[in-house]
PDB file of C-alpha atoms in Angstrom:
ATOM      1  CA  MET A 453    -135.679-132.873  56.375  1.00 53.00           C
ATOM      2  CA  ASP A 454    -133.853-136.030  55.049  1.00 59.00           C
ATOM      3  CA  ASN A 455    -131.511-135.025  52.041  1.00 67.00           C
ATOM      4  CA  LYS A 456    -130.325-138.589  51.199  1.00 68.00           C
ATOM      5  CA  PRO A 457    -128.952-138.192  47.784  1.00 68.00           C
ATOM      6  CA  ALA A 458    -130.832-140.687  45.227  1.00 69.00           C
ATOM      7  CA  LYS A 459    -129.797-143.932  44.806  1.00 73.00           C
ATOM      8  CA  LYS A 460    -127.852-145.053  41.728  1.00 72.00           C
ATOM      9  CA  ALA A 461    -129.550-147.240  39.058  1.00 73.00           C
ATOM     10  CA  PHE A 462    -127.665-150.492  38.606  1.00 76.00           C
ATOM     11  CA  ASN A 463    -126.176-149.874  34.883  1.00 79.00           C
ATOM     12  CA  TYR A 464    -126.925-153.901  33.626  1.00 82.00           C
ATOM     13  CA  ASN A 465    -124.933-152.966  30.466  1.00 86.00           C
ATOM     14  CA  TYR A 466    -121.851-153.782  32.359  1.00 90.00           C
ATOM     15  CA  PRO A 467    -122.089-157.108  33.057  1.00 92.00           C
ATOM     16  CA  VAL A 468    -123.281-157.568  29.500  1.00 92.00           C
ATOM     17  CA  VAL A 469    -120.258-156.017  28.042  1.00 94.00           C
ATOM     18  CA  ALA A 470    -118.020-158.471  30.769  1.00 95.00           C
ATOM     19  CA  PHE A 471    -120.067-161.633  29.558  1.00 95.00           C
ATOM     20  CA  LEU A 472    -119.902-160.586  25.470  1.00 95.00           C
ATOM     21  CA  TYR A 473    -116.208-160.061  25.972  1.00 96.00           C
ATOM     22  CA  THR A 474    -115.996-163.223  28.198  1.00 96.00           C
ATOM     23  CA  TRP A 475    -117.933-165.074  25.425  1.00 94.00           C
ATOM     24  CA  ALA A 476    -116.263-163.747  22.345  1.00 95.00           C
ATOM     25  CA  PHE A 477    -112.524-164.659  23.500  1.00 94.00           C
ATOM     26  CA  VAL A 478    -113.420-167.933  24.783  1.00 94.00           C
ATOM     27  CA  PHE A 479    -114.685-168.675  21.368  1.00 91.00           C
ATOM     28  CA  LEU A 480    -111.696-167.042  19.527  1.00 91.00           C
ATOM     29  CA  ILE A 481    -109.748-169.215  21.823  1.00 93.00           C
ATOM     30  CA  SER A 482    -111.639-172.351  20.964  1.00 92.00           C
ATOM     31  CA  ALA A 483    -111.595-171.470  17.398  1.00 89.00           C
ATOM     32  CA  THR A 484    -107.679-171.854  16.979  1.00 89.00           C
ATOM     33  CA  THR A 485    -108.272-175.599  17.121  1.00 90.00           C
ATOM     34  CA  ILE A 486    -109.810-175.582  14.285  1.00 88.00           C
ATOM     35  CA  LYS A 487    -107.464-177.072  11.296  1.00 88.00           C
ATOM     36  CA  ASP A 488    -108.898-175.458   8.403  1.00 87.00           C
ATOM     37  CA  SER A 489    -107.562-172.149   8.311  1.00 84.00           C
ATOM     38  CA  GLY A 490    -111.123-171.150   5.687  1.00 86.00           C
ATOM     39  CA  SER A 491    -113.370-172.690   8.628  1.00 87.00           C
ATOM     40  CA  LYS A 492    -111.462-170.103  10.956  1.00 88.00           C
ATOM     41  CA  ILE A 493    -112.686-167.445   9.140  1.00 91.00           C
ATOM     42  CA  PHE A 494    -116.564-167.409  10.653  1.00 91.00           C
ATOM     43  CA  PRO A 495    -115.192-167.416  14.303  1.00 92.00           C
ATOM     44  CA  TYR A 496    -113.130-165.173  13.773  1.00 93.00           C
ATOM     45  CA  PHE A 497    -114.987-162.194  12.029  1.00 94.00           C
ATOM     46  CA  VAL A 498    -117.872-163.325  14.917  1.00 94.00           C
ATOM     47  CA  SER A 499    -115.470-162.645  18.105  1.00 94.00           C
ATOM     48  CA  GLY A 500    -114.123-159.668  16.529  1.00 95.00           C
ATOM     49  CA  MET A 501    -117.703-158.359  16.244  1.00 96.00           C
ATOM     50  CA  ALA A 502    -118.808-159.249  19.325  1.00 95.00           C
ATOM     51  CA  ILE A 503    -115.392-157.605  20.916  1.00 96.00           C
ATOM     52  CA  PHE A 504    -115.981-154.608  18.682  1.00 96.00           C
ATOM     53  CA  LEU A 505    -119.853-154.060  19.712  1.00 95.00           C
ATOM     54  CA  ALA A 506    -119.301-154.699  23.670  1.00 96.00           C
ATOM     55  CA  THR A 507    -116.564-152.198  23.383  1.00 96.00           C
ATOM     56  CA  ILE A 508    -118.882-149.364  21.844  1.00 94.00           C
ATOM     57  CA  LEU A 509    -121.420-150.265  24.426  1.00 92.00           C
ATOM     58  CA  LEU A 510    -118.781-149.754  27.045  1.00 93.00           C
ATOM     59  CA  ILE A 511    -117.242-146.320  25.932  1.00 93.00           C
ATOM     60  CA  LYS A 512    -121.204-145.606  25.462  1.00 91.00           C
ATOM     61  CA  ASN A 513    -121.300-146.509  29.155  1.00 87.00           C
ATOM     62  CA  LEU A 514    -118.639-145.042  30.863  1.00 88.00           C
ATOM     63  CA  PHE A 515    -119.570-141.505  28.832  1.00 86.00           C
ATOM     64  CA  ASN A 516    -122.854-141.854  28.753  1.00 81.00           C
ATOM     65  CA  ILE A 517    -123.350-141.129  25.081  1.00 78.00           C
ATOM     66  CA  GLY A 518    -126.583-141.619  23.604  1.00 74.00           C
ATOM     67  CA  ILE A 519    -130.286-141.506  25.654  1.00 74.00           C
ATOM     68  CA  LYS A 520    -129.867-143.194  28.830  1.00 73.00           C
ATOM     69  CA  GLU A 521    -132.077-146.248  28.798  1.00 70.00           C
ATOM     70  CA  GLU A 522    -134.304-147.613  31.770  1.00 74.00           C
ATOM     71  CA  PHE A 523    -134.241-151.020  32.163  1.00 69.00           C
ATOM     72  CA  ASP A 524    -138.026-152.936  32.325  1.00 74.00           C
ATOM     73  CA  PHE A 525    -138.214-156.416  33.129  1.00 76.00           C
ATOM     74  CA  SER A 526    -141.891-156.861  33.567  1.00 80.00           C
ATOM     75  CA  GLY A 527    -142.148-158.926  30.621  1.00 78.00           C
ATOM     76  CA  THR A 528    -139.197-160.945  32.923  1.00 85.00           C
ATOM     77  CA  ALA A 529    -141.497-164.002  34.205  1.00 86.00           C
ATOM     78  CA  LYS A 530    -143.672-164.826  30.669  1.00 86.00           C
ATOM     79  CA  ALA A 531    -139.949-165.181  28.877  1.00 86.00           C
ATOM     80  CA  THR A 532    -138.925-167.182  31.515  1.00 90.00           C
ATOM     81  CA  LYS A 533    -142.256-169.373  31.315  1.00 90.00           C
ATOM     82  CA  TYR A 534    -141.499-169.711  27.578  1.00 89.00           C
ATOM     83  CA  PHE A 535    -138.030-170.832  27.629  1.00 92.00           C
ATOM     84  CA  GLY A 536    -139.042-173.361  30.281  1.00 94.00           C
ATOM     85  CA  LEU A 537    -141.576-174.860  28.288  1.00 95.00           C
ATOM     86  CA  LEU A 538    -138.991-174.694  25.221  1.00 94.00           C
ATOM     87  CA  PHE A 539    -136.734-176.290  27.384  1.00 95.00           C
ATOM     88  CA  ALA A 540    -139.147-179.279  28.168  1.00 95.00           C
ATOM     89  CA  TYR A 541    -140.366-179.110  24.176  1.00 94.00           C
ATOM     90  CA  ILE A 542    -136.334-180.166  23.596  1.00 93.00           C
ATOM     91  CA  THR A 543    -136.368-182.813  26.696  1.00 93.00           C
ATOM     92  CA  ALA A 544    -139.430-184.647  25.530  1.00 93.00           C
ATOM     93  CA  ALA A 545    -138.608-184.399  21.939  1.00 91.00           C
ATOM     94  CA  SER A 546    -135.362-186.546  22.468  1.00 90.00           C
ATOM     95  CA  TYR A 547    -137.226-188.814  24.889  1.00 91.00           C
ATOM     96  CA  VAL A 548    -140.475-189.214  23.159  1.00 91.00           C
ATOM     97  CA  GLY A 549    -139.621-188.228  19.429  1.00 88.00           C
ATOM     98  CA  TYR A 550    -140.495-184.939  17.470  1.00 88.00           C
ATOM     99  CA  TYR A 551    -143.532-186.235  16.061  1.00 88.00           C
ATOM    100  CA  LEU A 552    -145.155-186.723  19.498  1.00 91.00           C
ATOM    101  CA  ALA A 553    -144.078-183.958  21.009  1.00 93.00           C
ATOM    102  CA  THR A 554    -144.522-181.225  18.227  1.00 93.00           C
ATOM    103  CA  PRO A 555    -147.828-180.670  18.460  1.00 95.00           C
ATOM    104  CA  ILE A 556    -147.971-180.783  22.304  1.00 95.00           C
ATOM    105  CA  TYR A 557    -145.652-178.242  22.444  1.00 95.00           C
ATOM    106  CA  LEU A 558    -147.465-176.050  19.447  1.00 95.00           C
ATOM    107  CA  ILE A 559    -150.615-176.209  21.452  1.00 95.00           C
ATOM    108  CA  LEU A 560    -148.891-175.398  25.060  1.00 94.00           C
ATOM    109  CA  SER A 561    -146.858-172.263  23.262  1.00 92.00           C
ATOM    110  CA  MET A 562    -149.951-171.208  21.463  1.00 93.00           C
ATOM    111  CA  ARG A 563    -151.731-171.266  25.152  1.00 92.00           C
ATOM    112  CA  ALA A 564    -148.724-169.447  26.602  1.00 88.00           C
ATOM    113  CA  LEU A 565    -148.427-166.455  23.622  1.00 86.00           C
ATOM    114  CA  GLY A 566    -152.287-165.973  24.960  1.00 88.00           C
ATOM    115  CA  GLN A 567    -154.388-167.734  22.025  1.00 90.00           C
ATOM    116  CA  LYS A 568    -157.705-168.809  23.250  1.00 91.00           C
ATOM    117  CA  ASN A 569    -159.210-171.194  20.406  1.00 94.00           C
ATOM    118  CA  TYR A 570    -158.526-174.593  20.962  1.00 93.00           C
ATOM    119  CA  LYS A 571    -159.980-175.173  17.598  1.00 96.00           C
ATOM    120  CA  ILE A 572    -157.673-173.028  16.060  1.00 95.00           C
ATOM    121  CA  MET A 573    -154.021-174.667  18.086  1.00 94.00           C
ATOM    122  CA  ILE A 574    -155.114-178.320  17.514  1.00 95.00           C
ATOM    123  CA  ILE A 575    -155.400-177.505  14.041  1.00 96.00           C
ATOM    124  CA  SER A 576    -152.673-175.824  13.150  1.00 95.00           C
ATOM    125  CA  ALA A 577    -150.478-178.171  15.265  1.00 95.00           C
ATOM    126  CA  ILE A 578    -151.854-181.214  12.826  1.00 95.00           C
ATOM    127  CA  VAL A 579    -150.800-178.829   9.895  1.00 96.00           C
ATOM    128  CA  VAL A 580    -147.645-178.026  10.846  1.00 94.00           C
ATOM    129  CA  SER A 581    -146.974-181.776  12.189  1.00 92.00           C
ATOM    130  CA  LEU A 582    -148.366-182.775   8.795  1.00 93.00           C
ATOM    131  CA  PHE A 583    -146.485-180.705   6.689  1.00 93.00           C
ATOM    132  CA  ILE A 584    -143.124-181.556   8.407  1.00 89.00           C
ATOM    133  CA  TYR A 585    -143.729-185.615   7.947  1.00 89.00           C
ATOM    134  CA  VAL A 586    -144.486-184.784   3.949  1.00 92.00           C
ATOM    135  CA  PHE A 587    -141.785-182.545   3.385  1.00 90.00           C
ATOM    136  CA  PHE A 588    -139.199-183.344   4.954  1.00 87.00           C
ATOM    137  CA  ASP A 589    -139.723-187.211   6.304  1.00 85.00           C
ATOM    138  CA  LEU A 590    -141.472-188.190   2.544  1.00 87.00           C
ATOM    139  CA  SER A 591    -140.222-185.532   0.112  1.00 87.00           C
ATOM    140  CA  LEU A 592    -136.853-184.774   1.179  1.00 88.00           C
ATOM    141  CA  ASP A 593    -136.079-188.245   2.983  1.00 84.00           C
ATOM    142  CA  MET A 594    -134.695-185.956   6.470  1.00 84.00           C
ATOM    143  CA  LYS A 595    -134.559-188.624   9.507  1.00 82.00           C
ATOM    144  CA  ILE A 596    -136.612-187.225  12.183  1.00 82.00           C
ATOM    145  CA  PRO A 597    -135.997-187.872  15.746  1.00 80.00           C
ATOM    146  CA  GLU A 598    -138.193-190.550  17.245  1.00 82.00           C
ATOM    147  CA  GLY A 599    -136.786-190.319  20.716  1.00 80.00           C
ATOM    148  CA  VAL A 600    -134.837-192.841  22.875  1.00 81.00           C
ATOM    149  CA  LEU A 601    -138.386-194.724  24.091  1.00 77.00           C
ATOM    150  CA  PHE A 602    -139.216-195.642  20.370  1.00 67.00           C
ATOM    151  CA  ASP A 603    -135.352-196.823  19.794  1.00 64.00           C
TER     152      ASP A 603
END
């Protein structure tokens, strides 16, 4: 009979704690370069809260306090694909402009999220783009990114 002990599952909370500590301390140190003392309050607060919450997470995991979490990465591929789509949209908007990239992104993202009715996707993309054009460009006279190809 093989009586090997069960392999202990990797606890993903420890790398998260390390990342939070690293990010918070880098953010805290970079906030010292801000000249206005009033403007330093928010970065100090955010850094302090991140350190505080990371410490709570660390203590919770070290002493097995609370419910033991099971990590399920079944949705990781879908989230990664959507992140890639978002990155492609940001890149495309900088080259071809907001008004050309946005409807394409909206249609592709709705399709990626499970929308199957192309009529709804196209109408939604057009309505959102027109709303943004009328509200921001015409009403508020804001500059919308046009992209480097059309400069």
